[in-house]
């Protein structure tokens, strides 16, 4: 199909698997890329040598295009970028920082750069920094979220009208109907996180995946707004944070309770009570732990079916 994002990334289907901390290792990324989408290795939890292993393992499994997601505020950012450039990663998705800091160097190395934003203001800044495309992520998304709390329904048309480069919609994309809606709003492609977090190839713990299947409507909430806004499943840790926020805890106190390794403890190690369980509102639509290729196929087939229905209205 003639699609700007498919042409930019040399992929068949304009569906991108999000780079998710503790969930998106090389197996998930390879499975999505082999199925025709764009798989992303989430480097936000990886030391440089671990990222090297994931990139090399993916390359040994497939020659399809793939990407690496890097939070720009990551402590070892210089070493991660050295690995990415050395390993000739074709596409990098950056987030949580200023895209001006690394976009020029990455593009000099022949790497396509995409930056994640949650507002028109930052979409324009990313475009001015020279990125090739933008992920516009709405309030519904899981994990770390924008302070503006703008929903995908409002964000996508505003960003699409403001920039000249391709826009990838994220946040609340959990069905083919949602893919179609995002396209109607002006997106050129979609990025899907939560559904792939529960994929068979996801590196998340099986206990976490089972909890995602069981979760229903209203199972998540955006918390830690004073520190770093993040959407979490409601568990004992979430409840502790809520009580601290109600009591007027400072950002420093909240960060202290969050501590280190809380997300790893929950999503990767399966400590469902005390762990930080990041997931989007669309978790209520997850019905099974399925192979990534099936998730991608189901999304795309439903998109095509719903597009025909809409055309016949």
mmCIF file of C-alpha atoms in Angstrom:
data_model
loop_
_atom_site.group_PDB
_atom_site.id
_atom_site.type_symbol
_atom_site.label_atom_id
_atom_site.label_comp_id
_atom_site.label_asym_id
_atom_site.label_seq_id
_atom_site.Cartn_x
_atom_site.Cartn_y
_atom_site.Cartn_z
ATOM 1 C CA UNK A 1 0.000 0.000 0.000
ATOM 2 C CA UNK A 2 1.099 3.591 -0.544
ATOM 3 C CA UNK A 3 1.629 4.780 2.987
ATOM 4 C CA UNK A 4 4.243 7.331 4.084
ATOM 5 C CA UNK A 5 5.275 5.386 7.186
ATOM 6 C CA UNK A 6 5.469 2.068 5.312
ATOM 7 C CA UNK A 7 7.692 3.742 2.725
ATOM 8 C CA UNK A 8 9.804 5.487 5.389
ATOM 9 C CA UNK A 9 10.504 2.269 7.311
ATOM 10 C CA UNK A 10 10.238 -0.202 4.383
ATOM 11 C CA UNK A 11 7.507 -2.222 6.115
ATOM 12 C CA UNK A 12 4.287 -3.777 4.825
ATOM 13 C CA UNK A 13 1.746 -2.787 7.504
ATOM 14 C CA UNK A 14 1.643 0.638 9.228
ATOM 15 C CA UNK A 15 1.453 -0.845 12.714
ATOM 16 C CA UNK A 16 4.375 -0.367 15.092
ATOM 17 C CA UNK A 17 4.988 -2.272 18.298
ATOM 18 C CA UNK A 18 5.905 0.176 21.056
ATOM 19 C CA UNK A 19 9.235 0.055 22.852
ATOM 20 C CA UNK A 20 8.184 -0.971 26.372
ATOM 21 C CA UNK A 21 10.438 -1.278 29.391
ATOM 22 C CA UNK A 22 10.802 -4.939 30.512
ATOM 23 C CA UNK A 23 8.345 -6.141 27.827
ATOM 24 C CA UNK A 24 9.898 -5.563 24.411
ATOM 25 C CA UNK A 25 13.047 -7.581 23.969
ATOM 26 C CA UNK A 26 14.372 -8.947 20.689
ATOM 27 C CA UNK A 27 11.935 -11.870 20.456
ATOM 28 C CA UNK A 28 8.873 -9.615 20.434
ATOM 29 C CA UNK A 29 10.447 -7.093 18.071
ATOM 30 C CA UNK A 30 11.539 -9.824 15.655
ATOM 31 C CA UNK A 31 8.094 -11.451 15.672
ATOM 32 C CA UNK A 32 6.359 -8.168 14.826
ATOM 33 C CA UNK A 33 8.848 -7.255 12.105
ATOM 34 C CA UNK A 34 8.619 -10.704 10.509
ATOM 35 C CA UNK A 35 4.820 -10.358 10.456
ATOM 36 C CA UNK A 36 5.064 -7.135 8.413
ATOM 37 C CA UNK A 37 4.954 -4.426 11.064
ATOM 38 C CA UNK A 38 7.814 -2.622 12.797
ATOM 39 C CA UNK A 39 9.172 -4.246 15.940
ATOM 40 C CA UNK A 40 10.983 -2.137 18.517
ATOM 41 C CA UNK A 41 13.523 -3.197 21.126
ATOM 42 C CA UNK A 42 12.873 -1.163 24.283
ATOM 43 C CA UNK A 43 16.295 -0.095 25.573
ATOM 44 C CA UNK A 44 14.965 1.855 28.567
ATOM 45 C CA UNK A 45 15.893 -0.949 30.964
ATOM 46 C CA UNK A 46 19.054 -2.178 29.234
ATOM 47 C CA UNK A 47 22.744 -1.702 29.882
ATOM 48 C CA UNK A 48 24.809 -1.303 26.685
ATOM 49 C CA UNK A 49 26.009 -4.919 26.629
ATOM 50 C CA UNK A 50 22.425 -6.153 27.061
ATOM 51 C CA UNK A 51 21.232 -3.945 24.197
ATOM 52 C CA UNK A 52 24.062 -5.309 22.053
ATOM 53 C CA UNK A 53 22.860 -8.862 22.746
ATOM 54 C CA UNK A 54 19.262 -8.014 21.817
ATOM 55 C CA UNK A 55 20.225 -6.265 18.570
ATOM 56 C CA UNK A 56 22.521 -9.082 17.473
ATOM 57 C CA UNK A 57 19.954 -11.744 18.404
ATOM 58 C CA UNK A 58 17.253 -9.983 16.382
ATOM 59 C CA UNK A 59 19.550 -9.619 13.379
ATOM 60 C CA UNK A 60 20.348 -13.326 13.531
ATOM 61 C CA UNK A 61 16.641 -14.125 13.470
ATOM 62 C CA UNK A 62 15.437 -11.800 10.688
ATOM 63 C CA UNK A 63 16.645 -9.296 8.122
ATOM 64 C CA UNK A 64 13.430 -7.278 8.381
ATOM 65 C CA UNK A 65 13.566 -3.607 9.474
ATOM 66 C CA UNK A 66 13.417 -2.967 13.220
ATOM 67 C CA UNK A 67 13.957 -0.098 15.642
ATOM 68 C CA UNK A 68 15.323 0.643 19.095
ATOM 69 C CA UNK A 69 13.544 2.936 21.552
ATOM 70 C CA UNK A 70 15.796 5.056 23.784
ATOM 71 C CA UNK A 71 14.657 7.422 26.572
ATOM 72 C CA UNK A 72 16.991 10.393 26.120
ATOM 73 C CA UNK A 73 17.320 10.959 29.887
ATOM 74 C CA UNK A 74 18.738 7.454 30.396
ATOM 75 C CA UNK A 75 21.959 7.594 32.480
ATOM 76 C CA UNK A 76 24.003 5.542 29.988
ATOM 77 C CA UNK A 77 22.632 7.304 26.909
ATOM 78 C CA UNK A 78 26.081 7.915 25.341
ATOM 79 C CA UNK A 79 27.031 4.240 25.503
ATOM 80 C CA UNK A 80 23.611 3.084 24.265
ATOM 81 C CA UNK A 81 23.852 5.385 21.255
ATOM 82 C CA UNK A 82 27.375 4.114 20.535
ATOM 83 C CA UNK A 83 25.982 0.561 20.404
ATOM 84 C CA UNK A 84 23.097 1.642 18.158
ATOM 85 C CA UNK A 85 25.392 3.386 15.683
ATOM 86 C CA UNK A 86 27.993 0.622 15.757
ATOM 87 C CA UNK A 87 25.336 -2.042 15.134
ATOM 88 C CA UNK A 88 23.804 -0.018 12.281
ATOM 89 C CA UNK A 89 20.297 0.028 13.733
ATOM 90 C CA UNK A 90 18.109 1.418 10.912
ATOM 91 C CA UNK A 91 15.537 3.309 13.012
ATOM 92 C CA UNK A 92 15.597 4.899 16.472
ATOM 93 C CA UNK A 93 12.570 6.041 18.466
ATOM 94 C CA UNK A 94 13.543 8.616 21.099
ATOM 95 C CA UNK A 95 11.495 9.800 24.053
ATOM 96 C CA UNK A 96 11.704 11.600 27.412
ATOM 97 C CA UNK A 97 14.142 14.327 26.465
ATOM 98 C CA UNK A 98 15.201 16.937 23.927
ATOM 99 C CA UNK A 99 15.383 15.472 20.387
ATOM 100 C CA UNK A 100 17.976 18.116 19.419
ATOM 101 C CA UNK A 101 20.549 16.341 21.578
ATOM 102 C CA UNK A 102 20.882 13.210 19.420
ATOM 103 C CA UNK A 103 18.887 13.579 16.178
ATOM 104 C CA UNK A 104 21.723 15.194 14.134
ATOM 105 C CA UNK A 105 24.285 12.545 15.112
ATOM 106 C CA UNK A 106 21.901 9.678 14.447
ATOM 107 C CA UNK A 107 20.911 11.063 11.055
ATOM 108 C CA UNK A 108 24.582 11.560 10.160
ATOM 109 C CA UNK A 109 24.949 7.823 10.731
ATOM 110 C CA UNK A 110 22.105 7.157 8.269
ATOM 111 C CA UNK A 111 19.571 6.312 10.981
ATOM 112 C CA UNK A 112 15.933 7.383 10.725
ATOM 113 C CA UNK A 113 14.727 9.142 13.886
ATOM 114 C CA UNK A 114 11.246 9.261 15.398
ATOM 115 C CA UNK A 115 10.403 11.185 18.574
ATOM 116 C CA UNK A 116 7.519 10.564 20.980
ATOM 117 C CA UNK A 117 5.477 13.603 22.074
ATOM 118 C CA UNK A 118 2.290 14.326 23.993
ATOM 119 C CA UNK A 119 1.495 17.832 22.738
ATOM 120 C CA UNK A 120 1.542 20.044 19.650
ATOM 121 C CA UNK A 121 4.229 22.202 21.261
ATOM 122 C CA UNK A 122 6.682 19.313 21.503
ATOM 123 C CA UNK A 123 5.656 17.934 18.101
ATOM 124 C CA UNK A 124 6.773 21.208 16.536
ATOM 125 C CA UNK A 125 10.035 21.155 18.503
ATOM 126 C CA UNK A 126 10.715 17.600 17.327
ATOM 127 C CA UNK A 127 10.011 18.537 13.718
ATOM 128 C CA UNK A 128 12.358 21.521 14.028
ATOM 129 C CA UNK A 129 15.030 19.186 15.424
ATOM 130 C CA UNK A 130 14.915 17.246 12.133
ATOM 131 C CA UNK A 131 13.187 14.002 13.094
ATOM 132 C CA UNK A 132 11.679 11.918 10.298
ATOM 133 C CA UNK A 133 8.349 11.229 12.007
ATOM 134 C CA UNK A 134 6.492 11.798 15.273
ATOM 135 C CA UNK A 135 4.647 9.492 17.642
ATOM 136 C CA UNK A 136 1.776 11.488 19.145
ATOM 137 C CA UNK A 137 0.818 9.650 22.327
ATOM 138 C CA UNK A 138 -2.500 10.300 24.026
ATOM 139 C CA UNK A 139 -3.453 10.196 27.709
ATOM 140 C CA UNK A 140 -4.839 6.659 27.394
ATOM 141 C CA UNK A 141 -1.372 5.177 26.943
ATOM 142 C CA UNK A 142 0.373 3.054 29.534
ATOM 143 C CA UNK A 143 3.663 3.799 31.236
ATOM 144 C CA UNK A 144 5.103 7.301 31.362
ATOM 145 C CA UNK A 145 2.635 9.819 30.034
ATOM 146 C CA UNK A 146 2.332 13.498 29.167
ATOM 147 C CA UNK A 147 1.452 16.042 31.822
ATOM 148 C CA UNK A 148 -1.088 17.659 29.493
ATOM 149 C CA UNK A 149 -3.455 14.661 29.782
ATOM 150 C CA UNK A 150 -4.656 15.224 26.209
ATOM 151 C CA UNK A 151 -6.558 12.240 24.823
ATOM 152 C CA UNK A 152 -5.655 10.590 21.534
ATOM 153 C CA UNK A 153 -8.952 11.732 19.993
ATOM 154 C CA UNK A 154 -7.954 15.368 20.529
ATOM 155 C CA UNK A 155 -4.184 15.096 20.129
ATOM 156 C CA UNK A 156 -3.876 13.376 16.749
ATOM 157 C CA UNK A 157 -5.803 15.882 14.585
ATOM 158 C CA UNK A 158 -4.062 18.822 16.280
ATOM 159 C CA UNK A 159 -0.598 17.372 15.692
ATOM 160 C CA UNK A 160 -1.456 16.236 12.152
ATOM 161 C CA UNK A 161 -2.540 19.786 11.308
ATOM 162 C CA UNK A 162 0.564 21.321 12.880
ATOM 163 C CA UNK A 163 3.413 19.316 11.302
ATOM 164 C CA UNK A 164 4.469 18.305 7.796
ATOM 165 C CA UNK A 165 6.128 14.984 8.680
ATOM 166 C CA UNK A 166 4.354 11.631 9.219
ATOM 167 C CA UNK A 167 2.366 11.234 12.437
ATOM 168 C CA UNK A 168 2.079 7.905 14.277
ATOM 169 C CA UNK A 169 -0.843 7.690 16.705
ATOM 170 C CA UNK A 170 -0.397 6.009 20.089
ATOM 171 C CA UNK A 171 -2.536 5.604 23.175
ATOM 172 C CA UNK A 172 -5.713 3.520 23.269
ATOM 173 C CA UNK A 173 -5.017 1.576 20.057
ATOM 174 C CA UNK A 174 -6.389 -1.858 20.868
ATOM 175 C CA UNK A 175 -8.445 -2.884 17.840
ATOM 176 C CA UNK A 176 -8.669 -2.555 14.085
ATOM 177 C CA UNK A 177 -11.466 -0.057 14.624
ATOM 178 C CA UNK A 178 -9.089 2.085 16.676
ATOM 179 C CA UNK A 179 -6.475 1.864 13.908
ATOM 180 C CA UNK A 180 -9.088 3.116 11.426
ATOM 181 C CA UNK A 181 -10.151 5.900 13.793
ATOM 182 C CA UNK A 182 -6.553 7.053 14.189
ATOM 183 C CA UNK A 183 -6.133 7.169 10.401
ATOM 184 C CA UNK A 184 -9.361 9.152 10.096
ATOM 185 C CA UNK A 185 -8.010 11.644 12.629
ATOM 186 C CA UNK A 186 -4.954 12.262 10.451
ATOM 187 C CA UNK A 187 -2.408 9.656 11.555
ATOM 188 C CA UNK A 188 -0.283 7.859 8.974
ATOM 189 C CA UNK A 189 0.303 4.818 11.207
ATOM 190 C CA UNK A 190 -0.295 3.585 14.742
ATOM 191 C CA UNK A 191 1.892 2.440 17.608
ATOM 192 C CA UNK A 192 0.507 -0.344 19.809
ATOM 193 C CA UNK A 193 1.885 -1.099 23.254
ATOM 194 C CA UNK A 194 -0.440 -2.821 25.704
ATOM 195 C CA UNK A 195 -1.635 -5.572 23.347
ATOM 196 C CA UNK A 196 1.957 -6.524 22.562
ATOM 197 C CA UNK A 197 2.933 -6.411 26.254
ATOM 198 C CA UNK A 198 0.660 -9.437 26.627
ATOM 199 C CA UNK A 199 2.028 -11.210 23.534
ATOM 200 C CA UNK A 200 3.515 -14.678 23.834
ATOM 201 C CA UNK A 201 6.933 -13.289 22.808
ATOM 202 C CA UNK A 202 6.837 -10.385 25.263
ATOM 203 C CA UNK A 203 9.638 -10.528 27.840
ATOM 204 C CA UNK A 204 7.161 -9.643 30.609
ATOM 205 C CA UNK A 205 6.585 -12.231 33.345
ATOM 206 C CA UNK A 206 3.784 -14.739 32.755
ATOM 207 C CA UNK A 207 2.110 -13.602 35.996
ATOM 208 C CA UNK A 208 1.935 -10.058 34.640
ATOM 209 C CA UNK A 209 0.522 -11.266 31.315
ATOM 210 C CA UNK A 210 -2.170 -13.273 33.113
ATOM 211 C CA UNK A 211 -3.115 -10.207 35.131
ATOM 212 C CA UNK A 212 -3.496 -8.194 31.921
ATOM 213 C CA UNK A 213 -5.963 -10.746 30.558
ATOM 214 C CA UNK A 214 -7.973 -10.570 33.793
ATOM 215 C CA UNK A 215 -7.978 -6.754 34.059
ATOM 216 C CA UNK A 216 -11.199 -4.943 33.186
ATOM 217 C CA UNK A 217 -12.485 -1.440 32.621
ATOM 218 C CA UNK A 218 -11.139 1.073 35.128
ATOM 219 C CA UNK A 219 -8.182 -1.116 36.079
ATOM 220 C CA UNK A 220 -5.600 1.651 35.514
ATOM 221 C CA UNK A 221 -4.975 5.206 36.656
ATOM 222 C CA UNK A 222 -2.421 7.931 35.968
ATOM 223 C CA UNK A 223 -0.454 8.642 39.161
ATOM 224 C CA UNK A 224 2.831 10.195 40.317
ATOM 225 C CA UNK A 225 1.930 13.463 38.583
ATOM 226 C CA UNK A 226 4.188 15.462 40.928
ATOM 227 C CA UNK A 227 7.168 13.295 40.040
ATOM 228 C CA UNK A 228 6.830 11.592 36.655
ATOM 229 C CA UNK A 229 3.292 10.798 35.445
ATOM 230 C CA UNK A 230 2.782 7.091 34.811
ATOM 231 C CA UNK A 231 -0.305 4.953 34.137
ATOM 232 C CA UNK A 232 -0.414 1.888 36.367
ATOM 233 C CA UNK A 233 -2.570 -1.119 37.069
ATOM 234 C CA UNK A 234 -4.218 -0.794 40.463
ATOM 235 C CA UNK A 235 -2.375 -2.998 42.955
ATOM 236 C CA UNK A 236 -0.955 -2.602 46.477
ATOM 237 C CA UNK A 237 1.907 -0.402 45.265
ATOM 238 C CA UNK A 238 -0.536 1.820 43.374
ATOM 239 C CA UNK A 239 -2.671 2.099 46.520
ATOM 240 C CA UNK A 240 0.348 3.173 48.568
ATOM 241 C CA UNK A 241 1.141 5.884 46.029
ATOM 242 C CA UNK A 242 -2.475 7.092 46.009
ATOM 243 C CA UNK A 243 -2.526 7.371 49.798
ATOM 244 C CA UNK A 244 0.747 9.307 49.757
ATOM 245 C CA UNK A 245 -0.611 11.685 47.100
ATOM 246 C CA UNK A 246 -3.816 12.272 49.063
ATOM 247 C CA UNK A 247 -1.710 13.014 52.152
ATOM 248 C CA UNK A 248 0.211 15.660 50.171
ATOM 249 C CA UNK A 249 3.527 13.859 49.701
ATOM 250 C CA UNK A 250 6.212 15.814 47.868
ATOM 251 C CA UNK A 251 7.773 14.757 44.569
ATOM 252 C CA UNK A 252 10.912 13.722 46.484
ATOM 253 C CA UNK A 253 8.909 11.544 48.878
ATOM 254 C CA UNK A 254 7.084 9.901 45.979
ATOM 255 C CA UNK A 255 10.334 9.221 44.156
ATOM 256 C CA UNK A 256 11.787 7.778 47.354
ATOM 257 C CA UNK A 257 8.899 5.336 47.704
ATOM 258 C CA UNK A 258 9.174 4.429 44.026
ATOM 259 C CA UNK A 259 12.825 3.618 44.534
ATOM 260 C CA UNK A 260 14.832 1.666 41.979
ATOM 261 C CA UNK A 261 13.845 -1.474 40.153
ATOM 262 C CA UNK A 262 10.130 -1.221 40.959
ATOM 263 C CA UNK A 263 9.047 -1.732 37.329
ATOM 264 C CA UNK A 264 11.430 -4.674 36.898
ATOM 265 C CA UNK A 265 10.084 -6.214 40.088
ATOM 266 C CA UNK A 266 6.515 -6.068 38.823
ATOM 267 C CA UNK A 267 6.544 -6.575 35.076
ATOM 268 C CA UNK A 268 9.689 -8.689 34.630
ATOM 269 C CA UNK A 269 9.893 -10.612 37.903
ATOM 270 C CA UNK A 270 6.151 -11.007 38.469
ATOM 271 C CA UNK A 271 5.807 -9.405 41.925
ATOM 272 C CA UNK A 272 2.249 -8.279 41.242
ATOM 273 C CA UNK A 273 1.582 -6.727 44.645
ATOM 274 C CA UNK A 274 4.667 -4.566 45.223
ATOM 275 C CA UNK A 275 5.736 -4.026 41.617
ATOM 276 C CA UNK A 276 5.078 -1.070 39.328
ATOM 277 C CA UNK A 277 2.700 -2.449 36.671
ATOM 278 C CA UNK A 278 2.627 -0.113 33.675
ATOM 279 C CA UNK A 279 -0.163 -0.592 31.113
ATOM 280 C CA UNK A 280 -2.679 1.433 29.103
ATOM 281 C CA UNK A 281 -6.440 1.808 29.438
ATOM 282 C CA UNK A 282 -6.856 -0.569 26.512
ATOM 283 C CA UNK A 283 -5.869 -3.426 28.857
ATOM 284 C CA UNK A 284 -9.614 -4.009 29.305
ATOM 285 C CA UNK A 285 -9.706 -5.276 25.696
ATOM 286 C CA UNK A 286 -6.978 -7.915 26.128
ATOM 287 C CA UNK A 287 -8.637 -11.334 26.142
ATOM 288 C CA UNK A 288 -5.719 -13.737 25.713
ATOM 289 C CA UNK A 289 -1.968 -14.173 25.541
ATOM 290 C CA UNK A 290 -1.472 -14.571 21.788
ATOM 291 C CA UNK A 291 1.474 -14.685 19.373
ATOM 292 C CA UNK A 292 2.556 -11.254 18.170
ATOM 293 C CA UNK A 293 1.920 -12.225 14.536
ATOM 294 C CA UNK A 294 -1.709 -13.063 15.376
ATOM 295 C CA UNK A 295 -2.166 -9.754 17.208
ATOM 296 C CA UNK A 296 -0.839 -7.863 14.196
ATOM 297 C CA UNK A 297 -2.907 -9.898 11.730
ATOM 298 C CA UNK A 298 -6.114 -9.458 13.733
ATOM 299 C CA UNK A 299 -5.605 -5.686 13.994
ATOM 300 C CA UNK A 300 -4.968 -5.320 10.273
ATOM 301 C CA UNK A 301 -7.805 -7.577 9.132
ATOM 302 C CA UNK A 302 -10.295 -5.787 11.359
ATOM 303 C CA UNK A 303 -9.005 -2.441 10.083
ATOM 304 C CA UNK A 304 -9.640 -3.502 6.480
ATOM 305 C CA UNK A 305 -13.099 -4.875 7.298
ATOM 306 C CA UNK A 306 -14.144 -1.764 9.185
ATOM 307 C CA UNK A 307 -12.812 0.470 6.415
ATOM 308 C CA UNK A 308 -15.128 -1.269 3.948
ATOM 309 C CA UNK A 309 -18.083 -0.925 6.312
ATOM 310 C CA UNK A 310 -17.397 2.770 6.737
ATOM 311 C CA UNK A 311 -17.106 3.257 2.984
ATOM 312 C CA UNK A 312 -20.543 1.691 2.533
ATOM 313 C CA UNK A 313 -22.349 3.888 5.053
#
